[in-house]
Coordinates of N, CA and C in Angstrom, one line a residue:
M29 N 0.8 -1.2 0.0 CA 0.0 0.0 0.0 C 0.9 1.2 0.0
T30 N 0.6 2.2 -0.8 CA 1.4 3.4 -0.9 C 1.2 4.2 0.4
E31 N 2.3 4.9 0.8 CA 2.2 5.7 2.0 C 1.5 7.0 1.6
S32 N 1.2 7.8 2.7 CA 0.6 9.1 2.4 C 1.4 9.9 1.5
R33 N 0.8 10.8 0.8 CA 1.5 11.5 -0.3 C 2.5 12.5 0.2
E34 N 3.8 12.2 -0.1 CA 4.9 13.0 0.2 C 5.1 14.1 -0.9
P35 N 5.7 15.2 -0.6 CA 6.0 16.1 -1.6 C 6.9 15.5 -2.7
T36 N 6.8 16.0 -3.9 CA 7.6 15.5 -5.0 C 9.0 16.0 -4.8
P37 N 10.0 15.0 -4.8 CA 11.4 15.5 -4.6 C 11.9 16.1 -5.8
A38 N 12.8 17.1 -5.6 CA 13.4 17.8 -6.7 C 14.2 16.9 -7.7
S39 N 14.6 15.8 -7.1 CA 15.4 14.8 -7.9 C 14.7 14.3 -9.1
V40 N 13.3 14.3 -9.1 CA 12.5 13.8 -10.2 C 12.9 14.6 -11.5
W41 N 13.3 15.8 -11.3 CA 13.6 16.7 -12.5 C 15.1 16.6 -12.9
R42 N 15.9 16.0 -12.0 CA 17.3 16.0 -12.3 C 17.9 14.6 -12.5
N43 N 17.3 13.6 -11.9 CA 17.7 12.2 -12.0 C 16.9 11.5 -13.0
P44 N 17.5 11.0 -14.1 CA 16.7 10.2 -15.1 C 16.0 9.0 -14.6
I45 N 16.6 8.3 -13.5 CA 16.0 7.2 -13.0 C 14.7 7.6 -12.2
H46 N 14.7 8.6 -11.5 CA 13.6 9.1 -10.7 C 12.5 9.6 -11.7
F47 N 13.0 10.3 -12.8 CA 12.1 10.8 -13.8 C 11.3 9.7 -14.4
L48 N 11.9 8.6 -14.8 CA 11.2 7.5 -15.3 C 10.3 6.8 -14.3
A49 N 10.8 6.6 -13.1 CA 9.9 6.0 -12.1 C 8.7 6.9 -11.8
F50 N 8.8 8.2 -11.9 CA 7.7 9.1 -11.8 C 6.9 9.3 -13.1
G51 N 7.1 8.3 -14.0 CA 6.3 8.4 -15.2 C 6.5 9.6 -16.1
F52 N 7.7 10.0 -16.3 CA 8.1 11.2 -17.1 C 7.5 12.4 -16.4
G53 N 7.4 12.4 -15.1 CA 6.9 13.5 -14.3 C 5.4 13.5 -14.0
S54 N 4.7 12.6 -14.6 CA 3.2 12.5 -14.4 C 2.9 12.2 -12.9
G55 N 3.8 11.4 -12.2 CA 3.6 11.1 -10.8 C 3.8 12.3 -9.9
A56 N 4.3 13.4 -10.4 CA 4.5 14.6 -9.6 C 3.2 15.4 -9.5
L57 N 2.2 15.1 -10.2 CA 0.9 15.8 -10.1 C 0.4 15.6 -8.7
P58 N -0.2 16.6 -8.0 CA -0.5 16.5 -6.6 C -1.8 15.6 -6.4
K59 N -2.7 15.5 -7.3 CA -3.9 14.7 -7.1 C -3.9 13.5 -8.1
A60 N -4.2 12.4 -7.6 CA -4.4 11.1 -8.4 C -3.2 10.8 -9.3
P61 N -2.0 10.8 -8.7 CA -0.8 10.5 -9.6 C -0.9 9.2 -10.3
G62 N -1.5 8.1 -9.7 CA -1.6 6.9 -10.4 C -2.5 6.9 -11.6
T63 N -3.6 7.7 -11.5 CA -4.5 7.9 -12.6 C -3.8 8.7 -13.7
W64 N -3.1 9.7 -13.4 CA -2.3 10.5 -14.4 C -1.3 9.6 -15.0
G65 N -0.6 8.8 -14.2 CA 0.4 8.0 -14.8 C -0.2 7.0 -15.8
S66 N -1.3 6.4 -15.4 CA -2.0 5.5 -16.3 C -2.4 6.2 -17.6
L67 N -2.8 7.4 -17.5 CA -3.2 8.2 -18.7 C -2.0 8.4 -19.6
V68 N -0.9 8.8 -19.0 CA 0.3 9.1 -19.8 C 0.8 7.9 -20.4
A69 N 0.6 6.7 -19.9 CA 1.0 5.4 -20.5 C 0.2 5.1 -21.7
L70 N -1.0 5.6 -21.9 CA -1.8 5.2 -23.0 C -1.2 5.4 -24.4
P71 N -0.6 6.6 -24.7 CA -0.1 6.7 -26.0 C 1.0 5.7 -26.4
F72 N 1.7 5.2 -25.4 CA 2.7 4.1 -25.7 C 2.0 2.9 -26.2
V73 N 0.8 2.6 -25.7 CA 0.0 1.4 -26.2 C -0.1 1.4 -27.7
L74 N -0.4 2.6 -28.2 CA -0.6 2.7 -29.7 C 0.7 2.3 -30.4
L75 N 1.9 2.6 -29.8 CA 3.1 2.1 -30.4 C 3.3 0.6 -30.2
W76 N 3.0 0.1 -29.0 CA 3.2 -1.3 -28.7 C 2.3 -2.2 -29.6
Q77 N 1.1 -1.6 -29.8 CA 0.1 -2.4 -30.6 C 0.5 -2.6 -32.1
Q78 N 1.5 -1.8 -32.5 CA 2.1 -2.0 -33.9 C 3.0 -3.2 -34.0
L79 N 3.4 -3.7 -32.8 CA 4.2 -4.9 -32.7 C 3.4 -6.2 -32.8
P80 N 4.0 -7.3 -33.2 CA 3.3 -8.5 -33.1 C 3.1 -8.9 -31.6
P81 N 2.1 -9.7 -31.3 CA 1.9 -10.0 -29.9 C 3.1 -10.4 -29.1
G82 N 4.0 -11.2 -29.7 CA 5.2 -11.6 -29.1 C 6.2 -10.4 -28.8
G83 N 6.2 -9.5 -29.7 CA 7.0 -8.3 -29.5 C 6.5 -7.4 -28.4
Y84 N 5.2 -7.3 -28.3 CA 4.5 -6.5 -27.3 C 4.8 -7.2 -25.9
A85 N 4.7 -8.6 -25.9 CA 5.0 -9.3 -24.7 C 6.4 -9.1 -24.2
L86 N 7.4 -9.0 -25.2 CA 8.7 -8.7 -24.8 C 8.9 -7.3 -24.2
V87 N 8.1 -6.4 -24.7 CA 8.1 -5.0 -24.1 C 7.6 -5.1 -22.7
L88 N 6.6 -5.9 -22.5 CA 6.0 -6.1 -21.1 C 7.0 -6.7 -20.2
V89 N 7.7 -7.7 -20.6 CA 8.7 -8.4 -19.7 C 9.8 -7.4 -19.4
L90 N 10.4 -6.8 -20.4 CA 11.5 -5.9 -20.2 C 11.1 -4.7 -19.4
S91 N 9.9 -4.1 -19.6 CA 9.5 -2.9 -18.8 C 9.2 -3.3 -17.4
S92 N 8.7 -4.6 -17.2 CA 8.5 -5.0 -15.8 C 9.8 -5.2 -15.1
L93 N 10.8 -5.8 -15.7 CA 12.1 -6.0 -15.1 C 12.7 -4.7 -14.8
L94 N 12.7 -3.8 -15.8 CA 13.2 -2.4 -15.6 C 12.5 -1.7 -14.5
G95 N 11.2 -1.9 -14.4 CA 10.4 -1.3 -13.4 C 10.7 -1.7 -12.0
I96 N 11.0 -3.0 -11.8 CA 11.4 -3.5 -10.5 C 12.6 -2.8 -10.0
W97 N 13.6 -2.6 -10.9 CA 14.8 -1.9 -10.5 C 14.6 -0.4 -10.3
L98 N 13.9 0.2 -11.3 CA 13.6 1.7 -11.2 C 12.8 2.0 -9.9
C99 N 11.8 1.2 -9.6 CA 11.0 1.5 -8.5 C 11.8 1.3 -7.2
H100 N 12.5 0.2 -7.1 CA 13.3 -0.1 -5.9 C 14.3 1.0 -5.7
R101 N 15.1 1.3 -6.8 CA 16.1 2.3 -6.7 C 15.6 3.7 -6.2
T102 N 14.5 4.1 -6.9 CA 13.9 5.4 -6.5 C 13.3 5.5 -5.1
A103 N 12.6 4.4 -4.7 CA 12.1 4.4 -3.3 C 13.2 4.4 -2.3
A104 N 14.3 3.6 -2.6 CA 15.4 3.6 -1.7 C 16.1 4.9 -1.6
D105 N 16.3 5.6 -2.8 CA 16.9 6.9 -2.8 C 16.1 7.9 -2.0
L106 N 14.8 7.8 -2.1 CA 13.9 8.7 -1.4 C 13.7 8.3 0.1
G107 N 14.1 7.1 0.4 CA 14.0 6.6 1.8 C 12.5 6.3 2.2
V108 N 11.7 5.8 1.2 CA 10.4 5.4 1.5 C 10.1 4.0 1.0
H109 N 9.0 3.4 1.4 CA 8.6 2.1 0.9 C 8.1 2.2 -0.5
D110 N 7.2 3.2 -0.8 CA 6.6 3.3 -2.1 C 6.0 4.7 -2.2
H111 N 6.8 5.7 -2.7 CA 6.3 7.1 -2.8 C 5.1 7.1 -3.7
G112 N 4.1 7.8 -3.4 CA 2.8 7.9 -4.2 C 3.1 8.4 -5.6
G113 N 4.2 9.1 -5.8 CA 4.4 9.6 -7.2 C 5.1 8.6 -8.1
I114 N 5.6 7.5 -7.5 CA 6.2 6.4 -8.4 C 5.1 5.8 -9.2
V115 N 5.1 6.0 -10.5 CA 3.9 5.5 -11.3 C 4.4 4.6 -12.5
W116 N 5.7 4.2 -12.5 CA 6.1 3.3 -13.6 C 5.3 2.0 -13.5
D117 N 4.9 1.6 -12.3 CA 4.1 0.4 -12.1 C 2.7 0.5 -12.8
E118 N 2.1 1.7 -12.8 CA 0.9 2.0 -13.5 C 1.1 1.9 -15.0
F119 N 2.2 2.4 -15.5 CA 2.5 2.3 -16.9 C 2.4 0.9 -17.3
V120 N 3.2 0.0 -16.6 CA 3.3 -1.4 -17.0 C 1.9 -2.1 -16.8
G121 N 1.2 -1.7 -15.8 CA -0.1 -2.3 -15.5 C -1.1 -2.0 -16.7
V122 N -1.1 -0.8 -17.1 CA -2.0 -0.4 -18.3 C -1.5 -1.1 -19.5
W123 N -0.2 -1.2 -19.7 CA 0.3 -1.9 -20.9 C -0.1 -3.3 -20.9
I124 N -0.1 -4.0 -19.8 CA -0.5 -5.4 -19.7 C -2.0 -5.5 -20.0
T125 N -2.8 -4.6 -19.4 CA -4.2 -4.6 -19.6 C -4.6 -4.6 -21.1
L126 N -3.8 -3.8 -21.9 CA -4.2 -3.6 -23.3 C -3.4 -4.4 -24.3
W127 N -2.6 -5.4 -23.7 CA -1.8 -6.2 -24.6 C -2.5 -6.8 -25.8
L128 N -3.6 -7.5 -25.5 CA -4.3 -8.2 -26.6 C -5.7 -7.6 -26.8
A129 N -5.8 -6.3 -26.5 CA -7.1 -5.6 -26.6 C -7.5 -5.4 -28.1
P130 N -8.7 -5.5 -28.4 CA -9.1 -5.2 -29.8 C -8.8 -3.8 -30.2
P131 N -8.6 -3.5 -31.4 CA -8.3 -2.1 -31.8 C -9.4 -1.2 -31.6
G132 N -9.1 0.1 -31.4 CA -10.1 1.1 -31.2 C -10.0 1.8 -29.9
W133 N -10.4 3.1 -29.9 CA -10.3 4.0 -28.8 C -11.2 3.5 -27.6
L134 N -12.4 2.9 -28.0 CA -13.3 2.4 -26.9 C -12.6 1.4 -26.1
W135 N -11.9 0.5 -26.7 CA -11.2 -0.5 -25.9 C -10.1 0.0 -25.1
L136 N -9.4 1.1 -25.5 CA -8.4 1.8 -24.7 C -9.1 2.4 -23.5
V137 N -10.2 3.0 -23.6 CA -10.9 3.6 -22.5 C -11.4 2.5 -21.5
V138 N -12.0 1.4 -22.1 CA -12.5 0.3 -21.2 C -11.3 -0.3 -20.5
G139 N -10.2 -0.6 -21.2 CA -9.0 -1.1 -20.5 C -8.5 -0.2 -19.4
F140 N -8.4 1.1 -19.7 CA -7.9 2.0 -18.7 C -8.8 2.0 -17.5
L141 N -10.1 2.0 -17.7 CA -11.1 2.0 -16.5 C -11.0 0.7 -15.8
L142 N -10.9 -0.4 -16.5 CA -10.7 -1.7 -15.8 C -9.5 -1.8 -14.9
F143 N -8.3 -1.3 -15.5 CA -7.1 -1.3 -14.8 C -7.2 -0.4 -13.5
R144 N -7.7 0.8 -13.7 CA -7.9 1.7 -12.5 C -8.7 1.0 -11.4
L145 N -9.8 0.4 -11.9 CA -10.7 -0.3 -10.9 C -10.0 -1.4 -10.1
F146 N -9.2 -2.2 -10.8 CA -8.5 -3.3 -10.1 C -7.4 -2.7 -9.3
D147 N -6.7 -1.7 -9.8 CA -5.6 -1.1 -9.0 C -6.1 -0.4 -7.8
I148 N -7.2 0.2 -7.8 CA -7.7 0.9 -6.6 C -8.4 -0.1 -5.6
W149 N -9.3 -1.0 -6.2 CA -10.0 -1.9 -5.4 C -9.1 -3.0 -4.7
K150 N -8.1 -3.5 -5.4 CA -7.2 -4.4 -5.0 C -7.8 -5.7 -4.4
P151 N -8.6 -6.4 -5.2 CA -9.1 -7.7 -4.7 C -7.9 -8.7 -4.6
W152 N -8.2 -9.9 -3.9 CA -7.2 -10.9 -3.8 C -6.8 -11.4 -5.2
P153 N -5.6 -11.6 -5.6 CA -4.4 -11.6 -4.9 C -3.7 -10.2 -4.9
I154 N -4.3 -9.2 -5.6 CA -3.6 -7.9 -5.7 C -3.3 -7.3 -4.3
G155 N -4.4 -7.3 -3.5 CA -4.2 -6.7 -2.1 C -3.2 -7.4 -1.3
W156 N -3.2 -8.8 -1.4 CA -2.2 -9.6 -0.7 C -0.8 -9.2 -1.1
A157 N -0.6 -9.1 -2.4 CA 0.8 -8.8 -2.9 C 1.2 -7.4 -2.4
D158 N 0.2 -6.5 -2.5 CA 0.5 -5.1 -2.1 C 0.9 -5.0 -0.6
R159 N 0.4 -5.9 0.2 CA 0.7 -5.9 1.7 C 1.9 -6.7 2.1
H160 N 2.2 -7.7 1.3 CA 3.2 -8.7 1.7 C 4.5 -8.8 0.9
V161 N 4.6 -8.1 -0.2 CA 5.8 -8.1 -1.0 C 6.4 -6.7 -1.0
S162 N 7.7 -6.7 -0.7 CA 8.3 -5.3 -0.6 C 9.3 -5.1 -1.7
G163 N 9.9 -3.9 -1.6 CA 10.9 -3.5 -2.6 C 10.3 -3.2 -3.9
G164 N 11.2 -3.2 -4.9 CA 10.7 -2.9 -6.3 C 9.8 -3.9 -6.8
L165 N 10.0 -5.2 -6.4 CA 9.0 -6.2 -6.8 C 7.7 -5.9 -6.2
G166 N 7.6 -5.5 -5.0 CA 6.3 -5.2 -4.3 C 5.6 -4.1 -5.0
I167 N 6.4 -3.0 -5.3 CA 5.8 -1.9 -6.0 C 5.2 -2.3 -7.3
M168 N 5.9 -3.1 -8.0 CA 5.4 -3.5 -9.4 C 4.3 -4.6 -9.4
L169 N 4.4 -5.6 -8.4 CA 3.6 -6.8 -8.5 C 2.1 -6.5 -8.4
D170 N 1.7 -5.7 -7.5 CA 0.2 -5.4 -7.4 C -0.3 -4.9 -8.7
D171 N 0.5 -4.0 -9.4 CA 0.0 -3.4 -10.7 C 0.1 -4.4 -11.8
I172 N 1.1 -5.3 -11.8 CA 1.1 -6.4 -12.8 C -0.1 -7.3 -12.6
L173 N -0.4 -7.6 -11.4 CA -1.6 -8.5 -11.2 C -2.9 -7.8 -11.5
A174 N -3.0 -6.5 -11.2 CA -4.2 -5.7 -11.6 C -4.3 -5.7 -13.1
G175 N -3.1 -5.5 -13.8 CA -3.1 -5.5 -15.3 C -3.6 -6.9 -15.9
I176 N -3.1 -7.9 -15.3 CA -3.5 -9.3 -15.7 C -5.0 -9.5 -15.5
M177 N -5.5 -9.1 -14.3 CA -7.0 -9.3 -14.1 C -7.8 -8.4 -15.0
A178 N -7.4 -7.2 -15.2 CA -8.1 -6.3 -16.1 C -8.1 -6.8 -17.5
L179 N -6.9 -7.4 -18.0 CA -6.8 -8.0 -19.3 C -7.8 -9.1 -19.5
L180 N -7.9 -10.0 -18.5 CA -8.8 -11.1 -18.6 C -10.3 -10.6 -18.7
V181 N -10.6 -9.6 -17.9 CA -12.0 -9.1 -18.0 C -12.2 -8.5 -19.4
L182 N -11.2 -7.7 -19.9 CA -11.3 -7.0 -21.1 C -11.5 -8.1 -22.3
L183 N -10.7 -9.1 -22.2 CA -10.8 -10.2 -23.3 C -12.2 -10.9 -23.2
A184 N -12.7 -11.1 -22.0 CA -14.0 -11.7 -21.8 C -15.1 -10.8 -22.4
L185 N -15.0 -9.5 -22.1 CA -15.9 -8.5 -22.7 C -15.9 -8.5 -24.2
A186 N -14.7 -8.6 -24.8 CA -14.5 -8.6 -26.2 C -15.2 -9.8 -26.9
E187 N -15.3 -10.9 -26.1 CA -16.0 -12.1 -26.7 C -17.5 -12.0 -26.6
L188 N -18.1 -11.1 -25.9 CA -19.5 -11.0 -25.8 C -20.0 -10.3 -27.0
P189 N -20.9 -11.0 -27.8 CA -21.3 -10.4 -29.0 C -22.2 -9.2 -28.8
G190 N -21.9 -8.1 -29.5 CA -22.7 -6.9 -29.5 C -22.6 -6.1 -28.3
L191 N -21.6 -6.4 -27.3 CA -21.5 -5.6 -26.1 C -20.9 -4.3 -26.4
L192 N -19.8 -4.3 -27.0 CA -19.1 -3.0 -27.3 C -18.8 -2.9 -28.8

């Protein structure tokens, strides 16, 4: 669980690791940084969707591994468990959610909303991971799980005839 919102450290604008962990600065916004980070991640989906599914999957694996390191390093540098402005985990969660999404803006919006729902609600196993796994892996894991759950719901919705 993220701690209460601390002020944005100046290092976000000077340190490229912190800048990435803060979602290119989107996590520095004072209200709903996770939502803003998720929104800033959406244009990248349009790039990733140009790749074959295996290429997109490789992006997910590499960005997850990078995120574990980025988030751990930034949290350690800031001396906190999980600063509320660290939103690289939201980037990866949204990217996972939309990995196999049908084309179109409506699916981007539905995927975004599903991811935010699971990320905020934190049903099992998301909430368990959020409470019991620490470090960079802990910061990333709950959003990876939220992304997987949102992806499964999105794919199920896509299979319902005439729904969207």
